[in-house]
Amino acid sequence: MPSISAILIGKALDGLDARQAATAQNIANANSRTYRPVRVRFEESLRAAAAQGPGAVAAVKPETEFAPQPKFATEMRLDLEIATASQTAMRYGALLSVLEGRGSLMRAVIDGGR
């Protein structure tokens, strides 16, 4: 049975993947006047589920919702979408590094430290 940290990392990667897809969709539709950007939320529900155990974490799904309507400017901010894409990619890379470290540790244990 995988540890709760492995399940958490997997679910976080799923959420970040969904966010990257939504951000790409937002960027692709940046010039459409009627397009309303979407956002993906999962961190809060993942944090709450972590306190309840592996089963609750496994049940977490990323939530996609429309971005709030801006009060002043009506056009989408492409610079903010690109910043979101960059931040998402950095978080994804950091989680992959954690997984790589866990894998290296497991290999070392299996190899007897050689």
PDB file of C-alpha atoms in Angstrom:
ATOM      1  CA  MET A   1       0.000   0.000   0.000  1.00  0.00           C
ATOM      2  CA  PRO A   2       1.472   3.394  -0.938  1.00  0.00           C
ATOM      3  CA  SER A   3       2.189   5.908   1.794  1.00  0.00           C
ATOM      4  CA  ILE A   4       0.000   8.963   2.257  1.00  0.00           C
ATOM      5  CA  SER A   5       2.836  11.166   0.996  1.00  0.00           C
ATOM      6  CA  ALA A   6       2.998   9.241  -2.292  1.00  0.00           C
ATOM      7  CA  ILE A   7      -0.782   9.564  -2.693  1.00  0.00           C
ATOM      8  CA  LEU A   8      -0.589  13.289  -1.859  1.00  0.00           C
ATOM      9  CA  ILE A   9       2.139  13.851  -4.429  1.00  0.00           C
ATOM     10  CA  GLY A  10       0.175  11.935  -7.069  1.00  0.00           C
ATOM     11  CA  LYS A  11      -2.982  13.942  -6.405  1.00  0.00           C
ATOM     12  CA  ALA A  12      -1.032  17.209  -6.422  1.00  0.00           C
ATOM     13  CA  LEU A  13       0.459  16.257  -9.790  1.00  0.00           C
ATOM     14  CA  ASP A  14      -3.055  15.502 -11.076  1.00  0.00           C
ATOM     15  CA  GLY A  15      -4.242  18.913  -9.900  1.00  0.00           C
ATOM     16  CA  LEU A  16      -1.280  20.702 -11.437  1.00  0.00           C
ATOM     17  CA  ASP A  17      -1.827  18.837 -14.707  1.00  0.00           C
ATOM     18  CA  ALA A  18      -5.456  19.988 -14.768  1.00  0.00           C
ATOM     19  CA  ARG A  19      -4.371  23.561 -13.971  1.00  0.00           C
ATOM     20  CA  GLN A  20      -1.795  23.515 -16.782  1.00  0.00           C
ATOM     21  CA  ALA A  21      -4.447  22.312 -19.251  1.00  0.00           C
ATOM     22  CA  ALA A  22      -6.891  25.019 -18.114  1.00  0.00           C
ATOM     23  CA  THR A  23      -4.205  27.695 -18.376  1.00  0.00           C
ATOM     24  CA  ALA A  24      -3.278  26.517 -21.874  1.00  0.00           C
ATOM     25  CA  GLN A  25      -6.961  26.726 -22.817  1.00  0.00           C
ATOM     26  CA  ASN A  26      -7.134  30.257 -21.401  1.00  0.00           C
ATOM     27  CA  ILE A  27      -4.061  31.342 -23.346  1.00  0.00           C
ATOM     28  CA  ALA A  28      -5.353  29.750 -26.561  1.00  0.00           C
ATOM     29  CA  ASN A  29      -8.617  31.673 -26.225  1.00  0.00           C
ATOM     30  CA  ALA A  30      -7.078  34.977 -25.138  1.00  0.00           C
ATOM     31  CA  ASN A  31      -8.353  36.813 -28.216  1.00  0.00           C
ATOM     32  CA  SER A  32     -11.926  35.543 -27.971  1.00  0.00           C
ATOM     33  CA  ARG A  33     -14.134  38.309 -26.634  1.00  0.00           C
ATOM     34  CA  THR A  34     -16.790  35.969 -25.294  1.00  0.00           C
ATOM     35  CA  TYR A  35     -14.392  33.492 -23.669  1.00  0.00           C
ATOM     36  CA  ARG A  36     -14.394  33.387 -19.882  1.00  0.00           C
ATOM     37  CA  PRO A  37     -11.185  31.997 -18.325  1.00  0.00           C
ATOM     38  CA  VAL A  38     -11.297  28.963 -16.059  1.00  0.00           C
ATOM     39  CA  ARG A  39      -9.377  28.196 -12.880  1.00  0.00           C
ATOM     40  CA  VAL A  40      -8.515  24.900 -11.205  1.00  0.00           C
ATOM     41  CA  ARG A  41      -8.619  24.550  -7.433  1.00  0.00           C
ATOM     42  CA  PHE A  42      -7.427  21.557  -5.467  1.00  0.00           C
ATOM     43  CA  GLU A  43      -4.962  22.665  -2.792  1.00  0.00           C
ATOM     44  CA  GLU A  44      -7.504  23.402  -0.052  1.00  0.00           C
ATOM     45  CA  SER A  45      -9.414  20.161  -0.499  1.00  0.00           C
ATOM     46  CA  LEU A  46      -6.143  18.211  -0.681  1.00  0.00           C
ATOM     47  CA  ARG A  47      -4.926  19.854   2.539  1.00  0.00           C
ATOM     48  CA  ALA A  48      -8.195  19.029   4.320  1.00  0.00           C
ATOM     49  CA  ALA A  49      -8.166  15.451   3.029  1.00  0.00           C
ATOM     50  CA  ALA A  50      -4.590  14.895   4.215  1.00  0.00           C
ATOM     51  CA  ALA A  51      -5.782  15.223   7.808  1.00  0.00           C
ATOM     52  CA  GLN A  52      -8.385  12.509   7.197  1.00  0.00           C
ATOM     53  CA  GLY A  53      -6.071   9.857   5.757  1.00  0.00           C
ATOM     54  CA  PRO A  54      -5.127   8.145   2.488  1.00  0.00           C
ATOM     55  CA  GLY A  55      -8.699   7.259   1.490  1.00  0.00           C
ATOM     56  CA  ALA A  56      -9.823  10.869   1.678  1.00  0.00           C
ATOM     57  CA  VAL A  57      -6.761  12.012  -0.273  1.00  0.00           C
ATOM     58  CA  ALA A  58      -7.412   9.449  -2.994  1.00  0.00           C
ATOM     59  CA  ALA A  59     -10.957  10.811  -3.405  1.00  0.00           C
ATOM     60  CA  VAL A  60      -9.853  14.417  -4.055  1.00  0.00           C
ATOM     61  CA  LYS A  61     -10.506  15.686  -7.573  1.00  0.00           C
ATOM     62  CA  PRO A  62      -9.429  19.044  -9.015  1.00  0.00           C
ATOM     63  CA  GLU A  63     -12.319  21.499  -9.339  1.00  0.00           C
ATOM     64  CA  THR A  64     -12.600  23.581 -12.500  1.00  0.00           C
ATOM     65  CA  GLU A  65     -14.580  26.798 -12.262  1.00  0.00           C
ATOM     66  CA  PHE A  66     -14.960  30.038 -14.153  1.00  0.00           C
ATOM     67  CA  ALA A  67     -12.662  32.839 -13.071  1.00  0.00           C
ATOM     68  CA  PRO A  68     -14.428  35.733 -11.343  1.00  0.00           C
ATOM     69  CA  GLN A  69     -15.511  38.558 -13.625  1.00  0.00           C
ATOM     70  CA  PRO A  70     -13.144  41.522 -13.320  1.00  0.00           C
ATOM     71  CA  LYS A  71     -14.716  44.731 -12.043  1.00  0.00           C
ATOM     72  CA  PHE A  72     -12.915  47.094 -14.407  1.00  0.00           C
ATOM     73  CA  ALA A  73     -11.093  45.520 -17.324  1.00  0.00           C
ATOM     74  CA  THR A  74     -13.083  43.010 -19.325  1.00  0.00           C
ATOM     75  CA  GLU A  75     -10.247  41.446 -21.304  1.00  0.00           C
ATOM     76  CA  MET A  76      -8.227  38.537 -19.994  1.00  0.00           C
ATOM     77  CA  ARG A  77      -4.756  39.291 -18.615  1.00  0.00           C
ATOM     78  CA  LEU A  78      -2.422  37.204 -20.744  1.00  0.00           C
ATOM     79  CA  ASP A  79       0.543  38.128 -18.540  1.00  0.00           C
ATOM     80  CA  LEU A  80      -1.184  36.605 -15.499  1.00  0.00           C
ATOM     81  CA  GLU A  81      -2.015  33.444 -17.435  1.00  0.00           C
ATOM     82  CA  ILE A  82       1.622  33.053 -18.459  1.00  0.00           C
ATOM     83  CA  ALA A  83       2.697  33.629 -14.845  1.00  0.00           C
ATOM     84  CA  THR A  84       0.255  30.924 -13.736  1.00  0.00           C
ATOM     85  CA  ALA A  85       1.659  28.543 -16.346  1.00  0.00           C
ATOM     86  CA  SER A  86       5.197  29.243 -15.154  1.00  0.00           C
ATOM     87  CA  GLN A  87       4.321  28.789 -11.483  1.00  0.00           C
ATOM     88  CA  THR A  88       2.472  25.557 -12.239  1.00  0.00           C
ATOM     89  CA  ALA A  89       5.434  24.181 -14.187  1.00  0.00           C
ATOM     90  CA  MET A  90       7.812  25.014 -11.316  1.00  0.00           C
ATOM     91  CA  ARG A  91       5.577  23.268  -8.773  1.00  0.00           C
ATOM     92  CA  TYR A  92       5.237  20.250 -11.049  1.00  0.00           C
ATOM     93  CA  GLY A  93       9.021  20.058 -11.414  1.00  0.00           C
ATOM     94  CA  ALA A  94       9.513  20.343  -7.650  1.00  0.00           C
ATOM     95  CA  LEU A  95       7.112  17.466  -7.002  1.00  0.00           C
ATOM     96  CA  LEU A  96       8.849  15.336  -9.612  1.00  0.00           C
ATOM     97  CA  SER A  97      12.156  16.047  -7.856  1.00  0.00           C
ATOM     98  CA  VAL A  98      10.638  14.839  -4.578  1.00  0.00           C
ATOM     99  CA  LEU A  99       9.488  11.645  -6.276  1.00  0.00           C
ATOM    100  CA  GLU A 100      12.923  11.168  -7.813  1.00  0.00           C
ATOM    101  CA  GLY A 101      14.512  11.545  -4.379  1.00  0.00           C
ATOM    102  CA  ARG A 102      12.125   8.969  -2.912  1.00  0.00           C
ATOM    103  CA  GLY A 103      12.953   6.599  -5.765  1.00  0.00           C
ATOM    104  CA  SER A 104      16.697   7.056  -5.237  1.00  0.00           C
ATOM    105  CA  LEU A 105      16.302   6.350  -1.532  1.00  0.00           C
ATOM    106  CA  MET A 106      14.309   3.199  -2.251  1.00  0.00           C
ATOM    107  CA  ARG A 107      16.938   1.999  -4.743  1.00  0.00           C
ATOM    108  CA  ALA A 108      19.675   2.598  -2.181  1.00  0.00           C
ATOM    109  CA  VAL A 109      17.790   0.562   0.418  1.00  0.00           C
ATOM    110  CA  ILE A 110      17.154  -2.259  -2.036  1.00  0.00           C
ATOM    111  CA  ASP A 111      20.798  -2.279  -3.171  1.00  0.00           C
ATOM    112  CA  GLY A 112      21.934  -2.379   0.452  1.00  0.00           C
ATOM    113  CA  GLY A 113      23.511   1.077   0.290  1.00  0.00           C
ATOM    114  CA  ARG A 114      25.899   0.156  -2.530  1.00  0.00           C
TER     115      ARG A 114
END
